[in-house]
């Protein structure tokens, strides 16, 4: 689900951690995620859910993507989320958690149970299969959680892609996670999204696992929030 962008350009990058909007670029602002942002996060997730394209026609459940990959982060560790807005409204985000194992325990105990009736396996489309597995089946812990315990999701609507906002979001969250003591962060990228794969390779991430369907990337975090051995990236394609 994670899709990237390139490095930030324009004016000085604001902080926005206290909930106030801060300008990132002319006409582009960000602020910390709030619980009431969950519907907007889910909409962005759906509009970018098919390897960066609108997934609305592929799913039997319009809110399912968001309820797996976006909305829970507005209710658990929202401090690690940033919402991007422009003159048309919410247009992107970065979401993350400090400890994936703890996050998945919270979802198993609090998040998934009320959603299982809303999202039955009957009537689903092929696109929904993996998403419904997340809702109905226990997650299998990964060895990646030990070395890179944090994880993130980045999504931008097309009107903000290729402008450097994605890289600014990634750097902001990596700094927050490092300051909170995380030794590393990971994310997954679909093999059908080569632009995002190329972006993360330029942004201090290395491939930890590769399968026919996707890549798991990881980034080692230093106390300053930078990637160990990362180089300055160039403009992203997304």
CSV table of C-alpha atoms in Angstrom, one decimal:
chain,number,residue,atom,x,y,z
A,1,UNK,CA,0.0,0.0,0.0
A,2,UNK,CA,2.8,2.4,0.6
A,3,UNK,CA,3.6,4.7,-2.3
A,4,UNK,CA,6.3,7.3,-2.4
A,5,UNK,CA,7.1,10.7,-3.7
A,6,UNK,CA,10.3,12.8,-4.1
A,7,UNK,CA,12.2,15.3,-2.0
A,8,UNK,CA,10.6,18.5,-0.7
A,9,UNK,CA,11.1,21.7,-2.5
A,10,UNK,CA,9.8,25.2,-2.0
A,11,UNK,CA,9.8,27.2,1.2
A,12,UNK,CA,10.9,26.0,4.7
A,13,UNK,CA,9.3,22.9,6.0
A,14,UNK,CA,7.0,23.6,8.9
A,15,UNK,CA,6.5,21.3,11.9
A,16,UNK,CA,2.7,21.1,12.4
A,17,UNK,CA,3.0,18.7,15.3
A,18,UNK,CA,0.8,20.8,17.6
A,19,UNK,CA,-2.1,20.4,15.2
A,20,UNK,CA,-1.7,23.8,13.5
A,21,UNK,CA,-1.3,23.8,9.7
A,22,UNK,CA,2.3,24.6,8.5
A,23,UNK,CA,3.2,25.4,4.9
A,24,UNK,CA,5.4,22.9,3.2
A,25,UNK,CA,5.3,24.5,-0.3
A,26,UNK,CA,3.2,27.3,-1.7
A,27,UNK,CA,-0.4,26.2,-1.5
A,28,UNK,CA,0.5,22.9,0.3
A,29,UNK,CA,0.2,22.5,4.1
A,30,UNK,CA,0.5,19.8,6.7
A,31,UNK,CA,-0.6,19.1,10.2
A,32,UNK,CA,-0.7,16.2,12.7
A,33,UNK,CA,-3.4,13.6,12.1
A,34,UNK,CA,-6.5,13.7,14.3
A,35,UNK,CA,-9.1,11.0,15.0
A,36,UNK,CA,-11.7,12.9,13.0
A,37,UNK,CA,-9.5,12.7,9.9
A,38,UNK,CA,-10.2,8.9,9.5
A,39,UNK,CA,-12.8,9.4,6.7
A,40,UNK,CA,-10.4,11.6,4.7
A,41,UNK,CA,-7.6,9.2,5.2
A,42,UNK,CA,-9.7,6.3,4.0
A,43,UNK,CA,-10.8,8.2,0.9
A,44,UNK,CA,-7.2,9.0,-0.1
A,45,UNK,CA,-6.3,5.4,0.5
A,46,UNK,CA,-9.1,4.2,-1.8
A,47,UNK,CA,-8.2,6.7,-4.5
A,48,UNK,CA,-4.6,5.4,-4.5
A,49,UNK,CA,-5.2,1.8,-3.5
A,50,UNK,CA,-4.6,0.1,-6.9
A,51,UNK,CA,-0.8,0.6,-7.1
A,52,UNK,CA,-1.3,4.4,-7.0
A,53,UNK,CA,-4.6,4.4,-8.9
A,54,UNK,CA,-8.2,4.5,-7.9
A,55,UNK,CA,-9.3,1.2,-6.5
A,56,UNK,CA,-13.0,2.1,-6.1
A,57,UNK,CA,-14.2,-0.1,-8.9
A,58,UNK,CA,-12.2,-3.2,-7.8
A,59,UNK,CA,-13.6,-3.7,-4.3
A,60,UNK,CA,-17.0,-4.7,-3.0
A,61,UNK,CA,-16.4,-2.7,0.1
A,62,UNK,CA,-15.5,1.0,-0.6
A,63,UNK,CA,-14.2,1.6,3.0
A,64,UNK,CA,-12.3,-1.7,3.3
A,65,UNK,CA,-8.9,-0.4,2.1
A,66,UNK,CA,-9.0,2.5,4.5
A,67,UNK,CA,-10.1,0.4,7.4
A,68,UNK,CA,-7.0,-1.8,6.9
A,69,UNK,CA,-4.4,0.7,5.8
A,70,UNK,CA,-5.4,4.2,7.0
A,71,UNK,CA,-8.2,4.7,9.6
A,72,UNK,CA,-6.7,2.7,12.4
A,73,UNK,CA,-3.7,5.0,12.5
A,74,UNK,CA,-5.9,7.9,13.3
A,75,UNK,CA,-7.0,6.1,16.5
A,76,UNK,CA,-3.7,4.5,17.5
A,77,UNK,CA,-0.5,6.5,17.7
A,78,UNK,CA,-1.9,9.3,15.7
A,79,UNK,CA,1.1,11.3,16.8
A,80,UNK,CA,3.1,9.5,14.1
A,81,UNK,CA,0.6,10.6,11.3
A,82,UNK,CA,0.7,13.7,9.2
A,83,UNK,CA,-2.1,14.9,6.9
A,84,UNK,CA,-1.3,17.0,3.8
A,85,UNK,CA,-3.8,19.6,2.5
A,86,UNK,CA,-4.0,21.9,-0.4
A,87,UNK,CA,-6.6,24.4,-1.6
A,88,UNK,CA,-8.9,21.4,-2.6
A,89,UNK,CA,-8.7,19.7,0.8
A,90,UNK,CA,-6.9,16.6,2.1
A,91,UNK,CA,-4.5,15.3,-0.5
A,92,UNK,CA,-2.1,12.9,1.2
A,93,UNK,CA,-0.6,11.5,4.3
A,94,UNK,CA,2.1,9.6,6.1
A,95,UNK,CA,1.0,7.2,8.8
A,96,UNK,CA,3.1,5.0,11.0
A,97,UNK,CA,3.5,3.3,14.3
A,98,UNK,CA,6.5,2.8,16.6
A,99,UNK,CA,6.1,-0.9,17.4
A,100,UNK,CA,4.4,-3.1,14.8
A,101,UNK,CA,3.9,-6.0,17.2
A,102,UNK,CA,2.1,-3.8,19.7
A,103,UNK,CA,0.0,-2.2,16.9
A,104,UNK,CA,-1.1,-5.6,15.6
A,105,UNK,CA,-2.1,-6.7,19.1
A,106,UNK,CA,-4.2,-3.5,19.5
A,107,UNK,CA,-5.9,-4.2,16.1
A,108,UNK,CA,-6.6,-7.8,17.1
A,109,UNK,CA,-8.1,-6.8,20.4
A,110,UNK,CA,-9.9,-3.6,19.5
A,111,UNK,CA,-10.0,-2.8,15.8
A,112,UNK,CA,-10.9,-6.0,13.9
A,113,UNK,CA,-13.7,-7.5,16.0
A,114,UNK,CA,-16.4,-4.9,15.2
A,115,UNK,CA,-15.3,-4.9,11.5
A,116,UNK,CA,-15.8,-8.6,10.9
A,117,UNK,CA,-19.5,-8.4,10.5
A,118,UNK,CA,-19.2,-5.3,8.3
A,119,UNK,CA,-16.8,-7.1,5.9
A,120,UNK,CA,-18.0,-10.7,5.4
A,121,UNK,CA,-16.0,-12.9,3.0
A,122,UNK,CA,-19.2,-13.6,1.0
A,123,UNK,CA,-19.7,-11.3,-1.9
A,124,UNK,CA,-16.1,-10.1,-2.0
A,125,UNK,CA,-14.1,-9.5,-5.2
A,126,UNK,CA,-10.6,-10.9,-5.9
A,127,UNK,CA,-9.1,-7.5,-5.0
A,128,UNK,CA,-10.5,-7.9,-1.5
A,129,UNK,CA,-9.0,-11.3,-0.6
A,130,UNK,CA,-5.8,-10.1,1.1
A,131,UNK,CA,-7.6,-7.3,2.8
A,132,UNK,CA,-10.3,-9.6,4.2
A,133,UNK,CA,-7.6,-11.9,5.4
A,134,UNK,CA,-6.2,-9.1,7.5
A,135,UNK,CA,-9.6,-8.5,9.0
A,136,UNK,CA,-10.5,-12.2,9.8
A,137,UNK,CA,-7.2,-14.0,10.4
A,138,UNK,CA,-4.4,-13.4,12.9
A,139,UNK,CA,-1.4,-11.7,11.5
A,140,UNK,CA,1.8,-13.7,11.2
A,141,UNK,CA,4.7,-11.9,12.9
A,142,UNK,CA,7.7,-11.2,10.6
A,143,UNK,CA,11.4,-11.4,11.5
A,144,UNK,CA,11.5,-7.8,10.0
A,145,UNK,CA,9.7,-6.6,13.1
A,146,UNK,CA,12.7,-7.4,15.2
A,147,UNK,CA,15.2,-5.4,13.3
A,148,UNK,CA,12.8,-2.7,11.9
A,149,UNK,CA,10.0,-2.6,14.4
A,150,UNK,CA,8.3,0.5,13.1
A,151,UNK,CA,6.3,0.8,9.9
A,152,UNK,CA,4.8,3.4,7.7
A,153,UNK,CA,2.3,4.1,4.9
A,154,UNK,CA,2.5,7.0,2.4
A,155,UNK,CA,-0.2,8.0,0.0
A,156,UNK,CA,-0.6,11.1,-2.2
A,157,UNK,CA,-3.3,12.0,-4.6
A,158,UNK,CA,-2.1,12.6,-8.2
A,159,UNK,CA,-2.3,16.4,-7.9
A,160,UNK,CA,0.5,16.3,-5.3
A,161,UNK,CA,2.7,13.6,-6.8
A,162,UNK,CA,6.1,14.5,-8.2
A,163,UNK,CA,6.4,17.7,-6.2
A,164,UNK,CA,8.7,16.4,-3.4
A,165,UNK,CA,5.9,16.2,-0.7
A,166,UNK,CA,6.3,12.4,-0.3
A,167,UNK,CA,10.0,12.6,0.5
A,168,UNK,CA,9.3,15.4,3.0
A,169,UNK,CA,6.7,13.2,4.7
A,170,UNK,CA,9.0,10.2,4.9
A,171,UNK,CA,11.8,12.3,6.4
A,172,UNK,CA,9.5,13.9,8.9
A,173,UNK,CA,8.2,10.5,10.1
A,174,UNK,CA,11.6,8.9,10.2
A,175,UNK,CA,12.8,11.8,12.4
A,176,UNK,CA,9.9,11.3,14.8
A,177,UNK,CA,10.4,7.5,15.0
A,178,UNK,CA,14.1,7.9,15.6
A,179,UNK,CA,13.5,10.4,18.3
A,180,UNK,CA,11.1,8.0,20.0
A,181,UNK,CA,13.9,5.3,20.0
A,182,UNK,CA,13.1,3.2,17.0
A,183,UNK,CA,16.1,1.4,15.4
A,184,UNK,CA,14.4,0.9,12.0
A,185,UNK,CA,11.3,1.3,9.9
A,186,UNK,CA,9.8,-0.9,7.2
A,187,UNK,CA,7.1,-0.8,4.6
A,188,UNK,CA,5.7,-2.9,1.7
A,189,UNK,CA,5.4,-1.9,-1.9
A,190,UNK,CA,3.5,-3.7,-4.7
A,191,UNK,CA,5.5,-5.1,-7.5
A,192,UNK,CA,3.0,-3.3,-9.8
A,193,UNK,CA,4.2,0.1,-8.6
A,194,UNK,CA,7.7,0.4,-10.0
A,195,UNK,CA,7.8,4.1,-9.4
A,196,UNK,CA,7.4,3.7,-5.7
A,197,UNK,CA,10.0,0.9,-5.7
A,198,UNK,CA,12.5,3.2,-7.4
A,199,UNK,CA,11.7,6.0,-5.0
A,200,UNK,CA,12.4,4.0,-1.9
A,201,UNK,CA,15.7,2.8,-3.3
A,202,UNK,CA,16.7,6.5,-3.6
A,203,UNK,CA,15.5,7.4,-0.2
A,204,UNK,CA,17.7,5.4,2.2
A,205,UNK,CA,15.6,2.2,2.1
A,206,UNK,CA,17.0,-1.2,1.2
A,207,UNK,CA,15.1,-4.4,0.2
A,208,UNK,CA,14.7,-6.8,3.1
A,209,UNK,CA,12.4,-9.2,1.3
A,210,UNK,CA,11.3,-9.6,-2.4
A,211,UNK,CA,8.5,-11.8,-3.7
A,212,UNK,CA,6.7,-12.1,-7.0
A,213,UNK,CA,4.0,-9.7,-5.7
A,214,UNK,CA,6.0,-7.1,-3.8
A,215,UNK,CA,8.9,-5.7,-1.9
A,216,UNK,CA,9.5,-5.2,1.8
A,217,UNK,CA,11.8,-2.2,2.3
A,218,UNK,CA,13.7,-1.2,5.5
A,219,UNK,CA,15.6,1.8,6.7
A,220,UNK,CA,17.9,1.9,9.6
A,221,UNK,CA,17.3,4.9,11.8
A,222,UNK,CA,20.0,6.9,13.6
A,223,UNK,CA,19.3,9.0,16.7
A,224,UNK,CA,19.1,12.0,14.3
A,225,UNK,CA,16.5,10.3,12.2
A,226,UNK,CA,18.6,9.8,9.1
A,227,UNK,CA,19.2,6.6,7.3
A,228,UNK,CA,22.5,4.9,7.8
A,229,UNK,CA,24.4,5.3,4.6
A,230,UNK,CA,21.5,7.1,2.7
A,231,UNK,CA,22.3,9.5,0.0
A,232,UNK,CA,20.4,12.6,-1.0
A,233,UNK,CA,17.6,11.6,-3.3
A,234,UNK,CA,16.4,13.2,-6.5
A,235,UNK,CA,12.9,14.1,-7.4
A,236,UNK,CA,10.4,11.2,-7.1
A,237,UNK,CA,8.2,10.0,-9.9
A,238,UNK,CA,5.0,9.8,-7.9
